[in-house]
PDB file of C-alpha atoms in Angstrom:
ATOM      1  CA  LEU A  19       5.941 -53.902  -5.708  1.00  0.00           C
ATOM      2  CA  SER A  20       5.929 -55.865  -8.944  1.00  0.00           C
ATOM      3  CA  GLU A  21       5.428 -59.179  -7.173  1.00  0.00           C
ATOM      4  CA  SER A  22       2.807 -57.850  -4.750  1.00  0.00           C
ATOM      5  CA  GLY A  23       0.149 -57.303  -7.416  1.00  0.00           C
ATOM      6  CA  VAL A  24      -0.437 -53.739  -6.185  1.00  0.00           C
ATOM      7  CA  PRO A  25       0.361 -52.161  -9.583  1.00  0.00           C
ATOM      8  CA  GLN A  26      -2.693 -53.900 -11.053  1.00  0.00           C
ATOM      9  CA  LEU A  27      -4.942 -52.474  -8.304  1.00  0.00           C
ATOM     10  CA  VAL A  28      -3.979 -48.798  -7.948  1.00  0.00           C
ATOM     11  CA  GLN A  29      -2.529 -45.829  -9.777  1.00  0.00           C
ATOM     12  CA  PRO A  30       0.031 -43.804  -7.813  1.00  0.00           C
ATOM     13  CA  MET A  31      -0.209 -40.022  -7.499  1.00  0.00           C
ATOM     14  CA  ILE A  32       2.977 -37.966  -7.378  1.00  0.00           C
ATOM     15  CA  TRP A  33       2.497 -34.791  -5.322  1.00  0.00           C
ATOM     16  CA  ASP A  34       4.656 -31.688  -5.529  1.00  0.00           C
ATOM     17  CA  TYR A  35       3.625 -28.043  -5.146  1.00  0.00           C
ATOM     18  CA  ALA A  36       7.051 -26.434  -5.583  1.00  0.00           C
ATOM     19  CA  ALA A  37       7.604 -23.744  -8.203  1.00  0.00           C
ATOM     20  CA  ASP A  38      11.011 -25.270  -8.912  1.00  0.00           C
ATOM     21  CA  LEU A  39      10.279 -28.979  -8.713  1.00  0.00           C
ATOM     22  CA  ASP A  40      12.961 -31.391  -9.862  1.00  0.00           C
ATOM     23  CA  VAL A  41      11.742 -32.280 -13.358  1.00  0.00           C
ATOM     24  CA  GLU A  42      14.442 -34.887 -14.003  1.00  0.00           C
ATOM     25  CA  GLY A  43      13.818 -36.488 -10.610  1.00  0.00           C
ATOM     26  CA  LYS A  44      10.085 -36.690 -11.273  1.00  0.00           C
ATOM     27  CA  VAL A  45      10.689 -38.243 -14.719  1.00  0.00           C
ATOM     28  CA  ARG A  46      12.933 -40.860 -13.081  1.00  0.00           C
ATOM     29  CA  LEU A  47      10.210 -41.511 -10.488  1.00  0.00           C
ATOM     30  CA  VAL A  48       7.628 -42.039 -13.247  1.00  0.00           C
ATOM     31  CA  GLU A  49      10.026 -44.450 -14.943  1.00  0.00           C
ATOM     32  CA  LYS A  50      10.552 -46.350 -11.654  1.00  0.00           C
ATOM     33  CA  TYR A  51       6.800 -46.704 -11.193  1.00  0.00           C
ATOM     34  CA  ARG A  52       6.534 -47.930 -14.783  1.00  0.00           C
ATOM     35  CA  ARG A  53       9.259 -50.551 -14.215  1.00  0.00           C
ATOM     36  CA  CYS A  54       7.380 -51.752 -11.120  1.00  0.00           C
ATOM     37  CA  GLY A  55       4.336 -52.484 -13.271  1.00  0.00           C
ATOM     38  CA  PHE A  56       2.169 -49.386 -12.799  1.00  0.00           C
ATOM     39  CA  SER A  57       0.620 -48.622 -16.182  1.00  0.00           C
ATOM     40  CA  LYS A  58      -0.574 -45.134 -15.219  1.00  0.00           C
ATOM     41  CA  VAL A  59       0.395 -42.398 -12.777  1.00  0.00           C
ATOM     42  CA  TRP A  60      -1.266 -39.168 -11.665  1.00  0.00           C
ATOM     43  CA  PHE A  61       0.364 -35.836 -10.895  1.00  0.00           C
ATOM     44  CA  ALA A  62      -0.890 -33.529  -8.136  1.00  0.00           C
ATOM     45  CA  SER A  63      -0.386 -29.780  -8.130  1.00  0.00           C
ATOM     46  CA  ALA A  64      -2.034 -26.917  -6.293  1.00  0.00           C
ATOM     47  CA  PHE A  65      -3.660 -23.725  -7.490  1.00  0.00           C
ATOM     48  CA  LYS A  66      -3.946 -22.349  -3.942  1.00  0.00           C
ATOM     49  CA  GLY A  67      -3.204 -23.114  -0.335  1.00  0.00           C
ATOM     50  CA  ALA A  68       0.293 -24.565  -0.688  1.00  0.00           C
ATOM     51  CA  THR A  69       2.541 -21.589   0.041  1.00  0.00           C
ATOM     52  CA  GLY A  70       1.944 -20.913   3.727  1.00  0.00           C
ATOM     53  CA  ALA A  71      -0.419 -21.833   6.545  1.00  0.00           C
ATOM     54  CA  ASN A  72      -1.477 -18.229   7.106  1.00  0.00           C
ATOM     55  CA  GLN A  73      -1.424 -17.078   3.473  1.00  0.00           C
ATOM     56  CA  SER A  74      -4.459 -14.934   2.674  1.00  0.00           C
ATOM     57  CA  LEU A  75      -3.758 -14.036  -0.973  1.00  0.00           C
ATOM     58  CA  THR A  76      -2.685 -16.279  -3.830  1.00  0.00           C
ATOM     59  CA  LEU A  77       0.573 -15.671  -5.667  1.00  0.00           C
ATOM     60  CA  ILE A  78      -0.433 -16.906  -9.115  1.00  0.00           C
ATOM     61  CA  GLY A  79       3.134 -17.036 -10.427  1.00  0.00           C
ATOM     62  CA  HIS A  80       4.153 -19.705  -7.914  1.00  0.00           C
ATOM     63  CA  HIS A  81       1.343 -22.019  -8.946  1.00  0.00           C
ATOM     64  CA  LEU A  82       1.755 -21.271 -12.644  1.00  0.00           C
ATOM     65  CA  LYS A  83       5.454 -22.199 -12.474  1.00  0.00           C
ATOM     66  CA  ASN A  84       4.530 -25.443 -10.719  1.00  0.00           C
ATOM     67  CA  HIS A  85       2.097 -26.356 -13.494  1.00  0.00           C
ATOM     68  CA  LEU A  86       4.606 -25.483 -16.200  1.00  0.00           C
ATOM     69  CA  GLN A  87       7.104 -27.790 -14.470  1.00  0.00           C
ATOM     70  CA  TRP A  88       4.528 -30.604 -14.390  1.00  0.00           C
ATOM     71  CA  LEU A  89       3.948 -30.089 -18.116  1.00  0.00           C
ATOM     72  CA  GLU A  90       7.704 -30.520 -18.583  1.00  0.00           C
ATOM     73  CA  VAL A  91       7.609 -33.769 -16.585  1.00  0.00           C
ATOM     74  CA  ALA A  92       4.739 -34.975 -18.791  1.00  0.00           C
ATOM     75  CA  ARG A  93       6.635 -34.059 -21.981  1.00  0.00           C
ATOM     76  CA  ASN A  94       9.675 -36.026 -20.808  1.00  0.00           C
ATOM     77  CA  SER A  95       7.739 -39.097 -19.644  1.00  0.00           C
ATOM     78  CA  PRO A  96       6.340 -41.901 -21.801  1.00  0.00           C
ATOM     79  CA  ALA A  97       3.314 -40.583 -23.692  1.00  0.00           C
ATOM     80  CA  ASP A  98       0.860 -43.152 -22.367  1.00  0.00           C
ATOM     81  CA  VAL A  99       1.786 -43.122 -18.671  1.00  0.00           C
ATOM     82  CA  LEU A 100       0.014 -39.965 -17.434  1.00  0.00           C
ATOM     83  CA  GLU A 101      -3.595 -40.593 -16.425  1.00  0.00           C
ATOM     84  CA  GLY A 102      -4.251 -37.026 -15.288  1.00  0.00           C
ATOM     85  CA  ILE A 103      -3.362 -34.164 -12.992  1.00  0.00           C
ATOM     86  CA  ALA A 104      -5.239 -33.244  -9.831  1.00  0.00           C
ATOM     87  CA  LEU A 105      -5.331 -29.502  -9.175  1.00  0.00           C
ATOM     88  CA  THR A 106      -5.664 -29.290  -5.434  1.00  0.00           C
ATOM     89  CA  GLY A 107      -6.793 -26.194  -3.569  1.00  0.00           C
ATOM     90  CA  TRP A 108      -5.969 -26.595   0.092  1.00  0.00           C
ATOM     91  CA  GLN A 109      -8.164 -24.713   2.527  1.00  0.00           C
ATOM     92  CA  ARG A 110      -6.025 -25.305   5.614  1.00  0.00           C
ATOM     93  CA  TYR A 111      -2.843 -27.116   6.523  1.00  0.00           C
ATOM     94  CA  ASP A 112      -4.427 -29.202   9.257  1.00  0.00           C
ATOM     95  CA  HIS A 113      -7.668 -29.256  11.210  1.00  0.00           C
ATOM     96  CA  PHE A 114      -6.234 -26.960  13.880  1.00  0.00           C
ATOM     97  CA  SER A 115      -5.013 -24.254  11.483  1.00  0.00           C
ATOM     98  CA  VAL A 116      -6.757 -21.119  10.341  1.00  0.00           C
ATOM     99  CA  LEU A 117      -8.239 -21.037   6.860  1.00  0.00           C
ATOM    100  CA  CYS A 118      -5.873 -19.924   4.133  1.00  0.00           C
ATOM    101  CA  GLU A 119      -6.521 -18.432   0.696  1.00  0.00           C
ATOM    102  CA  LEU A 120     -10.272 -18.608   0.418  1.00  0.00           C
ATOM    103  CA  LEU A 121     -11.559 -19.695  -2.981  1.00  0.00           C
ATOM    104  CA  PRO A 122     -12.703 -16.260  -4.256  1.00  0.00           C
ATOM    105  CA  VAL A 123      -9.177 -14.805  -4.125  1.00  0.00           C
ATOM    106  CA  ALA A 124      -7.780 -17.928  -5.808  1.00  0.00           C
ATOM    107  CA  ILE A 125     -10.126 -18.101  -8.800  1.00  0.00           C
ATOM    108  CA  PRO A 126      -7.677 -16.177 -11.042  1.00  0.00           C
ATOM    109  CA  SER A 127      -4.962 -18.674 -10.098  1.00  0.00           C
ATOM    110  CA  LEU A 128      -7.256 -21.603 -10.874  1.00  0.00           C
ATOM    111  CA  ALA A 129      -8.126 -20.075 -14.260  1.00  0.00           C
ATOM    112  CA  VAL A 130      -4.465 -19.445 -15.131  1.00  0.00           C
ATOM    113  CA  CYS A 131      -3.410 -22.954 -14.116  1.00  0.00           C
ATOM    114  CA  LEU A 132      -6.260 -24.637 -15.996  1.00  0.00           C
ATOM    115  CA  GLN A 133      -5.578 -22.616 -19.134  1.00  0.00           C
ATOM    116  CA  ALA A 134      -1.843 -23.325 -18.936  1.00  0.00           C
ATOM    117  CA  LEU A 135      -2.557 -27.052 -18.726  1.00  0.00           C
ATOM    118  CA  LYS A 136      -5.164 -26.899 -21.478  1.00  0.00           C
ATOM    119  CA  ASN A 137      -2.827 -24.999 -23.813  1.00  0.00           C
ATOM    120  CA  GLY A 138       0.360 -26.850 -22.911  1.00  0.00           C
ATOM    121  CA  GLY A 139       2.019 -23.678 -21.628  1.00  0.00           C
ATOM    122  CA  TYR A 140       1.526 -20.020 -20.818  1.00  0.00           C
ATOM    123  CA  SER A 141       1.772 -17.132 -23.254  1.00  0.00           C
ATOM    124  CA  GLU A 142       0.430 -13.624 -23.729  1.00  0.00           C
ATOM    125  CA  LYS A 143      -2.479 -15.127 -25.667  1.00  0.00           C
ATOM    126  CA  VAL A 144      -3.326 -17.464 -22.766  1.00  0.00           C
ATOM    127  CA  LYS A 145      -3.103 -14.505 -20.355  1.00  0.00           C
ATOM    128  CA  GLU A 146      -5.455 -12.454 -22.540  1.00  0.00           C
ATOM    129  CA  ASN A 147      -7.882 -15.376 -22.686  1.00  0.00           C
ATOM    130  CA  VAL A 148      -7.928 -15.652 -18.881  1.00  0.00           C
ATOM    131  CA  GLU A 149      -8.451 -11.890 -18.540  1.00  0.00           C
ATOM    132  CA  LYS A 150     -11.359 -12.089 -20.975  1.00  0.00           C
ATOM    133  CA  LEU A 151     -12.904 -15.118 -19.228  1.00  0.00           C
ATOM    134  CA  LEU A 152     -12.675 -13.420 -15.822  1.00  0.00           C
ATOM    135  CA  GLY A 153     -13.565  -9.915 -17.011  1.00  0.00           C
ATOM    136  CA  MET A 154     -10.251  -8.515 -15.796  1.00  0.00           C
ATOM    137  CA  SER A 155      -8.169  -5.828 -17.439  1.00  0.00           C
ATOM    138  CA  ASN A 156      -4.789  -6.669 -15.884  1.00  0.00           C
ATOM    139  CA  LEU A 157      -3.971 -10.125 -14.586  1.00  0.00           C
ATOM    140  CA  GLU A 158      -0.925 -10.016 -12.329  1.00  0.00           C
ATOM    141  CA  THR A 159       1.023 -13.245 -11.858  1.00  0.00           C
ATOM    142  CA  GLU A 160       4.195 -12.088 -10.112  1.00  0.00           C
ATOM    143  CA  THR A 161       2.571  -9.884  -7.466  1.00  0.00           C
ATOM    144  CA  PHE A 162      -0.506 -10.339  -5.347  1.00  0.00           C
ATOM    145  CA  MET A 163      -3.732  -9.382  -7.139  1.00  0.00           C
ATOM    146  CA  ARG A 164      -5.400  -6.252  -5.868  1.00  0.00           C
TER     147      ARG A 164
END
């Protein structure tokens, strides 16, 4: 890769939607990209649509854990290597699949994930802020919202 000149032309994106992603493995991957000459990398997470092809409701806790893990990767990587994080929201798994998790049911998950990234973590204060922003009295992250 170093000799190809590709690192001067593109920025790689590391995708992982798991709630228990391998933080150490991702940090090593970032370091490998850096050694190959890539000055910046992107991370890709999901706030919806990554937990099952026929999922109709969003389990916020899964996506929140994923974002908290990405924050941990960022904290353990060189400070200047992260260009950004793409919060994906998949609508279907392929063009022949049914739609999954329509956007309206996933807006609380998007709000939680964005606030967690903005604040560098998730706390009761962040939760209260999301509830206030969305006009909700009880944000549930470990069960499906009703």
